[in-house]
Amino acid sequence: MSSTQFSYQQLASFSRQVFLAIGCPEADAETATRVLLSADLRGIDSHGIARLSGYIRLWEAGRVNARPDVQVIHETPSTAVVDGDRGLGLVVAPFAMQVAIDKARQVGTGWVSVQNSNHYGIAGWHAMMALQHDMIGISMTNASALVAPTFSTERMLGTNPIAVAIPAGTEPAFVADMATTTAANGKLEILQRKKQAAPPGWIQDADGHPTTDAHALKSGGALLPLGGDREHGSHKGYALGAIVDILSGVLSGASFGPWVPPFPAYVPMPTYMPGKGIGHFFGAMRIDAFRPAEDFKSNMDQWIRRFKSARPAAGEEKVLVPGDPERELEAERMQQGIPLLQPVVEDLQTLSQRFSIPLIIS
Amino acid sequence: MSSTQFSYQQLASFSRQVFLAIGCPEADAETATRVLLSADLRGIDSHGIARLSGYIRLWEAGRVNARPDVQVIHETPSTAVVDGDRGLGLVVAPFAMQVAIDKARQVGTGWVSVQNSNHYGIAGWHAMMALQHDMIGISMTNASALVAPTFSTERMLGTNPIAVAIPAGTEPAFVADMATTTAANGKLEILQRKKQAAPPGWIQDADGHPTTDAHALKSGGALLPLGGDREHGSHKGYALGAIVDILSGVLSGASFGPWVPPFPAYVPMPTYMPGKGIGHFFGAMRIDAFRPAEDFKSNMDQWIRRFKSARPAAGEEKVLVPGDPERELEAERMQQGIPLLQPVVEDLQTLSQRFSIPLIIS
C-alpha cells in the first residue's frame, strides 16, 4: 500500500490546528498533539494521527468535550480520583499523571484513577512523563470490549494496555508498553488491509474456535488474551486485562467490562453503563523514596547492559530491552519523517477541507 | 504416582515443629507454616510443604537466617525498603506486606521493596493480606534465573510471579496469582515426574529452538516468557518478568537478573552479586482512598457476576474469575485433606527422623 512521508512539524501543526478548530484551549491542543504524534514517531501507527478523525467524530457526536473542566474529585496524600469531564483522553491523562507525579514528590508515590475520560493515545507516553523526575511511571487504561476471557466467546475486555517506564543512568530508559492481548488490534488491522491471515493464537471465531481469518472480529469473533489459549497461559492475559479494567474503571467510577464506551462514533453507546466514560490508572514512584537515585540508575545501567549482552538464539542478532525499537524508530522518524498510508492521508485531507486547514505535503 | 492424604492440621503441626527446630521464634514458625501450607490448600503444590526440606537445606547451608532482624531501612510516608536479614521469605514477606498496609492506612497507599530475603512461598498469600482491610494487595518477587528473554538462549529471569488481590462485596475476592511465564516451573516438574511431553510454547532447548522435552532445562534449555514466542507476544511476558525483577531487585538493593541466588542449596551461589539476596515488592491501596469502599465492592460484585455469566465457548462449562479454582480447592482440601506424592512424603519422613518430630499419617 502506498504511503506519503510527512515531517513531524507538518503533522504537529495540522493536528494542533484541528484541535483548536474544535475549540480546545491552546495548551490542550498542544498537549493532545504531542501525545497523539508520539504514537506515530514510536511506530504505533494505529494510535497516532490515523485516529485524529476518530476523535473529531466523537466530538461531533457530542461524546468528547473540547473544553473540559478536568478536576480532582477525591484525594488522600498518595491518591486521587480525577473526573475528566468527557475531555480528550489525550489531555485528561497527562493532567492525571501530573497529579500522580506531584503526589510522589510529596509522599513518595502517587496513584490516580480517572473516570469520565476518552481514549488517551499510547499508554507509554503518560508513563514516560515520570522519567524526567527520576520516578517510575505506570499507565493503563480500559477500552471498549474486543477481547474474550478464557473459555468464553463474549467480548468482555478491551485490549487494556499496561505501560511501565523506568529511568536508567547513561543507558536509555526501560519502557514497556503493551496491550494485554497476544497482539494489539492495530496489528490485526494491518493484516486486514494487506489481506493476510492472522497467526494462530491471535483471534477466535464467534464459536470460540481458533481462526486465522483477520476479519473474524466483524463476524462475532474476538481478540485473545496474551497467551492465546488456556494451555499457553491465556488465563494470565485475561487476568492482566481484568486488573487493568478494575483499576481504571471500577476504582475510579468509570464504566468497565463490556460496558466501556466504543471508540468509533458510529457505534452506539451502551444502553446501560455502570460508571462514567472510559477509565485510566496512573502511578508515579520516586526512586529515592526507596534508595538513592544514582545507585538505582547505576544498577539499571548494569541491568540493561547485561540483558542486551545475553546470548542471542540461533538466527537472532541481539536481545532487546523494552523500549529499544520504539526509541530507535522515534529518532529516525523525527529526522526522516513519518510515513502515512493513503487512507490516512485521505482522512486528513477530508479534515483539511472541513476545517480549512492546509495539509502541506512536502 | 501414589499419594497419601494428610489433614491440614497434621501438616501444619509438623511444619511448625520443623521451623521451631531450626530456631525460628514461635510467631515466625506459625507464619511460615500458614504461608507454606496455603500453597498446598490452593493447589500450588510445588510451592507448599514439598519445599519444606528445601528451606531446611538452605538453613543448613547458612543461607537462611532462622532468627532474622527484619527491619525497615528507609522510608517515606508511602514507601519503605525492608532488609530481610536473610530470613525465610515466608516470614519476611508478611512483615513487609504489613508495612505496606500500615502505610496505606495512613496515606492511602503503601509500597515496600524488600532486599536480602529468600523464597517467599506463593505470591498470592501476601497480596491477600490486604483484603480484610478493604485494600487492594499486590505482591511480586524475583527468583533465580530459568527464563530466557525473547531472542535469547540465556536464562536471565526467574518465573517472577505477580499477584493482585481485589476485594469484592458478597462475591469472593478477585485473586490473580501468576508466573510471568507460559507455564510455571511446577507444572513442568509434574510432566517430568509423569514422563510426559511439554506442550509447545512452554520451553526451548539450549539453542533456542522450541522443544517439548520436559527435561530440556537440564541440558541448557529455558522456560519461555508468557506468550511463548515473539509472534505470540513473548516480548510482553519478558517485559512483565523484567518489571518484577526491577521492582523487587533493583529498587530494593537485592540481587537481580541472572545473579539472583538459586533455591536449591546444592547449587552454588553466584560468584558475583550486585545486591543482597532475593527481592520482593508489595503494594497496598486503600479502596476508600479512591471511592467509598461499599460503592466499589458493589461494582466489583457486578463485575464478577457479569464475567461469570459471559457466554461460554463451545465445550466449556463456564467462565472463571481469577481465584475461583484455588478458592474452591482450598475449601475442599481444608475439609478432605491434602494429598502428597510419595517423594514428598519420603522427604518429610527424612525431616521427621532428622528432627525427631513425628509425621502422623491418618
Short mmCIF file of N, CA, C and O in Angstrom, two decimals, chain A residues 221-263:
data_model
loop_
_atom_site.label_atom_id
_atom_site.label_comp_id
_atom_site.label_asym_id
_atom_site.label_seq_id
_atom_site.Cartn_x
_atom_site.Cartn_y
_atom_site.Cartn_z
N GLY A 221 -16.28 -12.71 16.19
CA GLY A 221 -15.06 -13.23 16.81
C GLY A 221 -14.51 -12.27 17.85
O GLY A 221 -15.11 -11.24 18.16
N ALA A 222 -13.35 -12.63 18.40
CA ALA A 222 -12.77 -11.82 19.47
C ALA A 222 -11.25 -11.94 19.45
O ALA A 222 -10.70 -12.96 19.00
N LEU A 223 -10.59 -10.89 19.93
CA LEU A 223 -9.16 -10.98 20.19
C LEU A 223 -8.93 -11.89 21.39
O LEU A 223 -9.79 -12.00 22.28
N LEU A 224 -7.75 -12.51 21.43
CA LEU A 224 -7.44 -13.41 22.54
C LEU A 224 -6.49 -12.74 23.54
O LEU A 224 -5.60 -11.99 23.15
N PRO A 225 -6.68 -13.05 24.81
CA PRO A 225 -5.77 -12.51 25.82
C PRO A 225 -4.35 -13.04 25.59
O PRO A 225 -4.19 -14.14 25.04
N LEU A 226 -3.35 -12.28 26.02
CA LEU A 226 -1.96 -12.73 25.95
C LEU A 226 -1.85 -14.16 26.48
O LEU A 226 -2.32 -14.47 27.57
N GLY A 227 -1.24 -15.02 25.68
CA GLY A 227 -1.17 -16.44 25.99
C GLY A 227 -1.90 -17.24 24.93
O GLY A 227 -1.50 -18.33 24.59
N GLY A 228 -3.02 -16.67 24.42
CA GLY A 228 -3.75 -17.29 23.30
C GLY A 228 -4.79 -18.30 23.74
O GLY A 228 -5.97 -18.13 23.51
N ASP A 229 -4.35 -19.40 24.37
CA ASP A 229 -5.31 -20.38 24.88
C ASP A 229 -4.88 -20.82 26.29
O ASP A 229 -3.80 -20.48 26.77
N ARG A 230 -5.76 -21.59 26.93
CA ARG A 230 -5.55 -21.95 28.32
C ARG A 230 -4.22 -22.64 28.55
O ARG A 230 -3.51 -22.36 29.52
N GLU A 231 -3.87 -23.55 27.61
CA GLU A 231 -2.63 -24.31 27.77
C GLU A 231 -1.40 -23.40 27.71
O GLU A 231 -0.35 -23.72 28.28
N HIS A 232 -1.54 -22.27 27.02
CA HIS A 232 -0.41 -21.35 26.90
C HIS A 232 -0.57 -20.10 27.74
O HIS A 232 0.07 -19.09 27.49
N GLY A 233 -1.44 -20.20 28.74
CA GLY A 233 -1.50 -19.14 29.74
C GLY A 233 -2.45 -18.00 29.43
O GLY A 233 -2.31 -16.92 30.01
N SER A 234 -3.48 -18.22 28.58
CA SER A 234 -4.40 -17.11 28.28
C SER A 234 -5.14 -16.63 29.52
O SER A 234 -5.58 -15.47 29.57
N HIS A 235 -5.26 -17.51 30.52
CA HIS A 235 -5.92 -17.06 31.76
C HIS A 235 -5.10 -15.97 32.45
O HIS A 235 -5.63 -15.18 33.22
N LYS A 236 -3.79 -15.93 32.16
CA LYS A 236 -2.95 -14.86 32.73
C LYS A 236 -3.18 -13.55 31.98
O LYS A 236 -3.29 -12.49 32.59
N GLY A 237 -3.23 -13.63 30.66
CA GLY A 237 -3.53 -12.42 29.88
C GLY A 237 -4.91 -11.88 30.24
O GLY A 237 -5.09 -10.66 30.37
N TYR A 238 -5.85 -12.79 30.42
CA TYR A 238 -7.21 -12.39 30.83
C TYR A 238 -7.16 -11.70 32.20
O TYR A 238 -7.75 -10.62 32.39
N ALA A 239 -6.40 -12.26 33.13
CA ALA A 239 -6.30 -11.65 34.46
C ALA A 239 -5.65 -10.27 34.38
O ALA A 239 -6.09 -9.33 35.05
N LEU A 240 -4.63 -10.13 33.55
CA LEU A 240 -3.97 -8.83 33.42
C LEU A 240 -4.93 -7.79 32.85
O LEU A 240 -5.03 -6.67 33.36
N GLY A 241 -5.67 -8.18 31.80
CA GLY A 241 -6.65 -7.26 31.23
C GLY A 241 -7.72 -6.90 32.25
O GLY A 241 -8.19 -5.76 32.31
N ALA A 242 -8.10 -7.87 33.06
CA ALA A 242 -9.12 -7.64 34.09
C ALA A 242 -8.60 -6.67 35.16
O ALA A 242 -9.33 -5.78 35.61
N ILE A 243 -7.35 -6.83 35.55
CA ILE A 243 -6.77 -5.93 36.57
C ILE A 243 -6.76 -4.50 36.04
O ILE A 243 -7.12 -3.55 36.76
N VAL A 244 -6.37 -4.34 34.78
CA VAL A 244 -6.38 -3.00 34.16
C VAL A 244 -7.79 -2.43 34.18
O VAL A 244 -8.01 -1.26 34.53
N ASP A 245 -8.77 -3.25 33.84
CA ASP A 245 -10.17 -2.80 33.80
C ASP A 245 -10.64 -2.36 35.18
O ASP A 245 -11.29 -1.32 35.33
N ILE A 246 -10.26 -3.12 36.19
CA ILE A 246 -10.74 -2.83 37.55
C ILE A 246 -10.06 -1.58 38.12
O ILE A 246 -10.71 -0.71 38.69
N LEU A 247 -8.73 -1.47 37.94
CA LEU A 247 -8.03 -0.29 38.47
C LEU A 247 -8.44 0.98 37.73
O LEU A 247 -8.51 2.06 38.31
N SER A 248 -8.69 0.84 36.42
CA SER A 248 -9.05 2.01 35.60
C SER A 248 -10.53 2.34 35.73
O SER A 248 -10.90 3.52 35.82
N GLY A 249 -11.36 1.30 35.70
CA GLY A 249 -12.79 1.53 35.63
C GLY A 249 -13.49 1.46 36.98
O GLY A 249 -14.11 2.43 37.41
N VAL A 250 -13.37 0.32 37.65
CA VAL A 250 -14.14 0.15 38.89
C VAL A 250 -13.61 1.06 40.00
O VAL A 250 -14.38 1.63 40.77
N LEU A 251 -12.30 1.24 40.06
CA LEU A 251 -11.72 2.03 41.15
C LEU A 251 -11.99 3.53 41.00
O LEU A 251 -11.99 4.27 41.99
N SER A 252 -12.23 3.96 39.78
CA SER A 252 -12.45 5.40 39.53
C SER A 252 -13.91 5.78 39.48
O SER A 252 -14.24 6.97 39.60
N GLY A 253 -14.77 4.79 39.23
CA GLY A 253 -16.17 5.12 38.95
C GLY A 253 -16.44 5.34 37.47
O GLY A 253 -17.45 5.92 37.09
N ALA A 254 -15.54 4.88 36.61
CA ALA A 254 -15.78 4.89 35.16
C ALA A 254 -16.60 3.65 34.80
O ALA A 254 -16.92 2.82 35.65
N SER A 255 -16.90 3.51 33.51
CA SER A 255 -17.55 2.29 33.07
C SER A 255 -16.50 1.18 32.98
O SER A 255 -15.29 1.45 33.07
N PHE A 256 -16.96 -0.06 32.87
CA PHE A 256 -15.99 -1.17 32.88
C PHE A 256 -16.54 -2.38 32.14
O PHE A 256 -17.72 -2.41 31.76
N GLY A 257 -15.63 -3.35 31.90
CA GLY A 257 -16.02 -4.60 31.25
C GLY A 257 -16.70 -4.34 29.90
O GLY A 257 -16.25 -3.51 29.11
N PRO A 258 -17.80 -5.06 29.64
CA PRO A 258 -18.44 -4.94 28.33
C PRO A 258 -19.17 -3.62 28.13
O PRO A 258 -19.69 -3.37 27.05
N TRP A 259 -19.21 -2.79 29.18
CA TRP A 259 -19.98 -1.55 29.11
C TRP A 259 -19.12 -0.31 28.83
O TRP A 259 -19.59 0.82 28.97
N VAL A 260 -17.86 -0.51 28.47
CA VAL A 260 -17.00 0.63 28.18
C VAL A 260 -17.42 1.24 26.84
O VAL A 260 -17.65 0.51 25.87
N PRO A 261 -17.52 2.58 26.77
CA PRO A 261 -17.97 3.21 25.53
C PRO A 261 -17.04 2.88 24.36
O PRO A 261 -15.83 2.83 24.53
N PRO A 262 -17.60 2.67 23.17
CA PRO A 262 -16.79 2.33 22.00
C PRO A 262 -16.05 3.55 21.45
O PRO A 262 -16.50 4.68 21.64
N PHE A 263 -14.92 3.32 20.76
CA PHE A 263 -14.20 4.43 20.15
C PHE A 263 -14.88 4.94 18.88
O PHE A 263 -15.01 6.15 18.71
#
